[in-house]
């Protein structure tokens, strides 16, 4: 099964910052002047743009795998089933801190 998710709804930060924080060994994603990209120059800058996009996608994949590993290890939660940071937080809260019988916060 194939799922598309918006990483920003779970990890609201730039890929550059997330990569530096979660996967510093991968290095920087580089940059392009987005405001200078024109339809007329796409073919001429094709190689540079494709390299940038490939690295961007690769970093995002590694960041998401690292985040997934962290949340699984700490909370036994798969972030792939959560659409937003709020849904992830409530899932962790219910699993770890909510007592259905008394509805009190407690520490496990």
C-alpha positions as protocol buffer text, in pm:
chain_id: "A"
residue {
  index: 1
  type: UNK
  ca { x: 0 y: 0 z: 0 }
}
residue {
  index: 2
  type: UNK
  ca { x: 121 y: 350 z: -83 }
}
residue {
  index: 3
  type: UNK
  ca { x: 43 y: 650 z: 137 }
}
residue {
  index: 4
  type: UNK
  ca { x: 111 y: 1015 z: 68 }
}
residue {
  index: 5
  type: UNK
  ca { x: 158 y: 1233 z: 374 }
}
residue {
  index: 6
  type: UNK
  ca { x: 248 y: 1596 z: 426 }
}
residue {
  index: 7
  type: UNK
  ca { x: 555 y: 1584 z: 649 }
}
residue {
  index: 8
  type: UNK
  ca { x: 497 y: 1942 z: 761 }
}
residue {
  index: 9
  type: UNK
  ca { x: 179 y: 1844 z: 947 }
}
residue {
  index: 10
  type: UNK
  ca { x: 384 y: 1607 z: 1166 }
}
residue {
  index: 11
  type: UNK
  ca { x: 720 y: 1783 z: 1173 }
}
residue {
  index: 12
  type: UNK
  ca { x: 650 y: 2154 z: 1128 }
}
residue {
  index: 13
  type: UNK
  ca { x: 993 y: 2275 z: 1028 }
}
residue {
  index: 14
  type: UNK
  ca { x: 1204 y: 2306 z: 717 }
}
residue {
  index: 15
  type: UNK
  ca { x: 1371 y: 1998 z: 573 }
}
residue {
  index: 16
  type: UNK
  ca { x: 1705 y: 2175 z: 619 }
}
residue {
  index: 17
  type: UNK
  ca { x: 1647 y: 2219 z: 993 }
}
residue {
  index: 18
  type: UNK
  ca { x: 1503 y: 1871 z: 1040 }
}
residue {
  index: 19
  type: UNK
  ca { x: 1796 y: 1713 z: 853 }
}
residue {
  index: 20
  type: UNK
  ca { x: 2049 y: 1904 z: 1066 }
}
residue {
  index: 21
  type: UNK
  ca { x: 1870 y: 1796 z: 1382 }
}
residue {
  index: 22
  type: UNK
  ca { x: 1776 y: 1435 z: 1306 }
}
residue {
  index: 23
  type: UNK
  ca { x: 2031 y: 1332 z: 1041 }
}
residue {
  index: 24
  type: UNK
  ca { x: 2333 y: 1564 z: 1068 }
}
residue {
  index: 25
  type: UNK
  ca { x: 2559 y: 1305 z: 906 }
}
residue {
  index: 26
  type: UNK
  ca { x: 2373 y: 1352 z: 575 }
}
residue {
  index: 27
  type: UNK
  ca { x: 2484 y: 1712 z: 532 }
}
residue {
  index: 28
  type: UNK
  ca { x: 2302 y: 2008 z: 385 }
}
residue {
  index: 29
  type: UNK
  ca { x: 2031 y: 1993 z: 122 }
}
residue {
  index: 30
  type: UNK
  ca { x: 2178 y: 2280 z: -77 }
}
residue {
  index: 31
  type: UNK
  ca { x: 1971 y: 2555 z: -227 }
}
residue {
  index: 32
  type: UNK
  ca { x: 1844 y: 2706 z: -545 }
}
residue {
  index: 33
  type: UNK
  ca { x: 1713 y: 3053 z: -610 }
}
residue {
  index: 34
  type: UNK
  ca { x: 1343 y: 2962 z: -622 }
}
residue {
  index: 35
  type: UNK
  ca { x: 1239 y: 3312 z: -721 }
}
residue {
  index: 36
  type: UNK
  ca { x: 1464 y: 3295 z: -1026 }
}
residue {
  index: 37
  type: UNK
  ca { x: 1324 y: 2968 z: -1165 }
}
residue {
  index: 38
  type: UNK
  ca { x: 1131 y: 3035 z: -1484 }
}
residue {
  index: 39
  type: UNK
  ca { x: 949 y: 2795 z: -1713 }
}
residue {
  index: 40
  type: UNK
  ca { x: 1171 y: 2916 z: -1995 }
}
residue {
  index: 41
  type: UNK
  ca { x: 1488 y: 2817 z: -1804 }
}
residue {
  index: 42
  type: UNK
  ca { x: 1379 y: 2474 z: -1681 }
}
residue {
  index: 43
  type: UNK
  ca { x: 1544 y: 2281 z: -1963 }
}
residue {
  index: 44
  type: UNK
  ca { x: 1866 y: 2478 z: -1934 }
}
residue {
  index: 45
  type: UNK
  ca { x: 1885 y: 2419 z: -1554 }
}
residue {
  index: 46
  type: UNK
  ca { x: 1743 y: 2067 z: -1567 }
}
residue {
  index: 47
  type: UNK
  ca { x: 2045 y: 1883 z: -1421 }
}
residue {
  index: 48
  type: UNK
  ca { x: 2086 y: 2126 z: -1131 }
}
residue {
  index: 49
  type: UNK
  ca { x: 1714 y: 2121 z: -1049 }
}
residue {
  index: 50
  type: UNK
  ca { x: 1692 y: 1742 z: -1064 }
}
residue {
  index: 51
  type: UNK
  ca { x: 1996 y: 1706 z: -836 }
}
residue {
  index: 52
  type: UNK
  ca { x: 1837 y: 1949 z: -590 }
}
residue {
  index: 53
  type: UNK
  ca { x: 1503 y: 1767 z: -594 }
}
residue {
  index: 54
  type: UNK
  ca { x: 1664 y: 1422 z: -558 }
}
residue {
  index: 55
  type: UNK
  ca { x: 1861 y: 1537 z: -254 }
}
residue {
  index: 56
  type: UNK
  ca { x: 1552 y: 1707 z: -111 }
}
residue {
  index: 57
  type: UNK
  ca { x: 1345 y: 1388 z: -145 }
}
residue {
  index: 58
  type: UNK
  ca { x: 1624 y: 1171 z: -7 }
}
residue {
  index: 59
  type: UNK
  ca { x: 1672 y: 1395 z: 298 }
}
residue {
  index: 60
  type: UNK
  ca { x: 1298 y: 1405 z: 362 }
}
residue {
  index: 61
  type: UNK
  ca { x: 1280 y: 1026 z: 346 }
}
residue {
  index: 62
  type: UNK
  ca { x: 1569 y: 988 z: 590 }
}
residue {
  index: 63
  type: UNK
  ca { x: 1421 y: 1250 z: 825 }
}
residue {
  index: 64
  type: UNK
  ca { x: 1083 y: 1075 z: 826 }
}
residue {
  index: 65
  type: UNK
  ca { x: 1243 y: 734 z: 888 }
}
residue {
  index: 66
  type: UNK
  ca { x: 1446 y: 877 z: 1177 }
}
residue {
  index: 67
  type: UNK
  ca { x: 1140 y: 1048 z: 1328 }
}
residue {
  index: 68
  type: UNK
  ca { x: 941 y: 727 z: 1285 }
}
residue {
  index: 69
  type: UNK
  ca { x: 1213 y: 533 z: 1466 }
}
residue {
  index: 70
  type: UNK
  ca { x: 1225 y: 783 z: 1753 }
}
residue {
  index: 71
  type: UNK
  ca { x: 848 y: 781 z: 1810 }
}
residue {
  index: 72
  type: UNK
  ca { x: 831 y: 403 z: 1782 }
}
residue {
  index: 73
  type: UNK
  ca { x: 1116 y: 354 z: 2031 }
}
residue {
  index: 74
  type: UNK
  ca { x: 989 y: 608 z: 2285 }
}
residue {
  index: 75
  type: UNK
  ca { x: 612 y: 569 z: 2256 }
}
residue {
  index: 76
  type: UNK
  ca { x: 544 y: 256 z: 2049 }
}
residue {
  index: 77
  type: UNK
  ca { x: 351 y: 474 z: 1800 }
}
residue {
  index: 78
  type: UNK
  ca { x: 376 y: 461 z: 1423 }
}
residue {
  index: 79
  type: UNK
  ca { x: 374 y: 820 z: 1296 }
}
residue {
  index: 80
  type: UNK
  ca { x: 270 y: 691 z: 956 }
}
residue {
  index: 81
  type: UNK
  ca { x: -87 y: 646 z: 1078 }
}
residue {
  index: 82
  type: UNK
  ca { x: -112 y: 1000 z: 1216 }
}
residue {
  index: 83
  type: UNK
  ca { x: -201 y: 1282 z: 980 }
}
residue {
  index: 84
  type: UNK
  ca { x: -111 y: 1571 z: 1209 }
}
residue {
  index: 85
  type: UNK
  ca { x: 106 y: 1653 z: 1507 }
}
residue {
  index: 86
  type: UNK
  ca { x: -214 y: 1701 z: 1709 }
}
residue {
  index: 87
  type: UNK
  ca { x: -338 y: 1350 z: 1628 }
}
residue {
  index: 88
  type: UNK
  ca { x: 4 y: 1210 z: 1720 }
}
residue {
  index: 89
  type: UNK
  ca { x: 1 y: 1396 z: 2052 }
}
residue {
  index: 90
  type: UNK
  ca { x: -349 y: 1276 z: 2143 }
}
residue {
  index: 91
  type: UNK
  ca { x: -257 y: 919 z: 2049 }
}
residue {
  index: 92
  type: UNK
  ca { x: 46 y: 929 z: 2281 }
}
residue {
  index: 93
  type: UNK
  ca { x: -157 y: 1097 z: 2555 }
}
residue {
  index: 94
  type: UNK
  ca { x: -429 y: 833 z: 2540 }
}
residue {
  index: 95
  type: UNK
  ca { x: -183 y: 545 z: 2537 }
}
residue {
  index: 96
  type: UNK
  ca { x: 51 y: 671 z: 2803 }
}
residue {
  index: 97
  type: UNK
  ca { x: -124 y: 917 z: 3033 }
}
residue {
  index: 98
  type: UNK
  ca { x: -502 y: 876 z: 3015 }
}
residue {
  index: 99
  type: UNK
  ca { x: -676 y: 649 z: 3263 }
}
residue {
  index: 100
  type: UNK
  ca { x: -1021 y: 561 z: 3123 }
}
residue {
  index: 101
  type: UNK
  ca { x: -1151 y: 460 z: 3463 }
}
residue {
  index: 102
  type: UNK
  ca { x: -1047 y: 769 z: 3656 }
}
residue {
  index: 103
  type: UNK
  ca { x: -965 y: 1010 z: 3374 }
}
residue {
  index: 104
  type: UNK
  ca { x: -659 y: 1127 z: 3566 }
}
residue {
  index: 105
  type: UNK
  ca { x: -314 y: 1203 z: 3439 }
}
residue {
  index: 106
  type: UNK
  ca { x: -58 y: 962 z: 3565 }
}
residue {
  index: 107
  type: UNK
  ca { x: 298 y: 872 z: 3490 }
}
residue {
  index: 108
  type: UNK
  ca { x: 389 y: 523 z: 3373 }
}
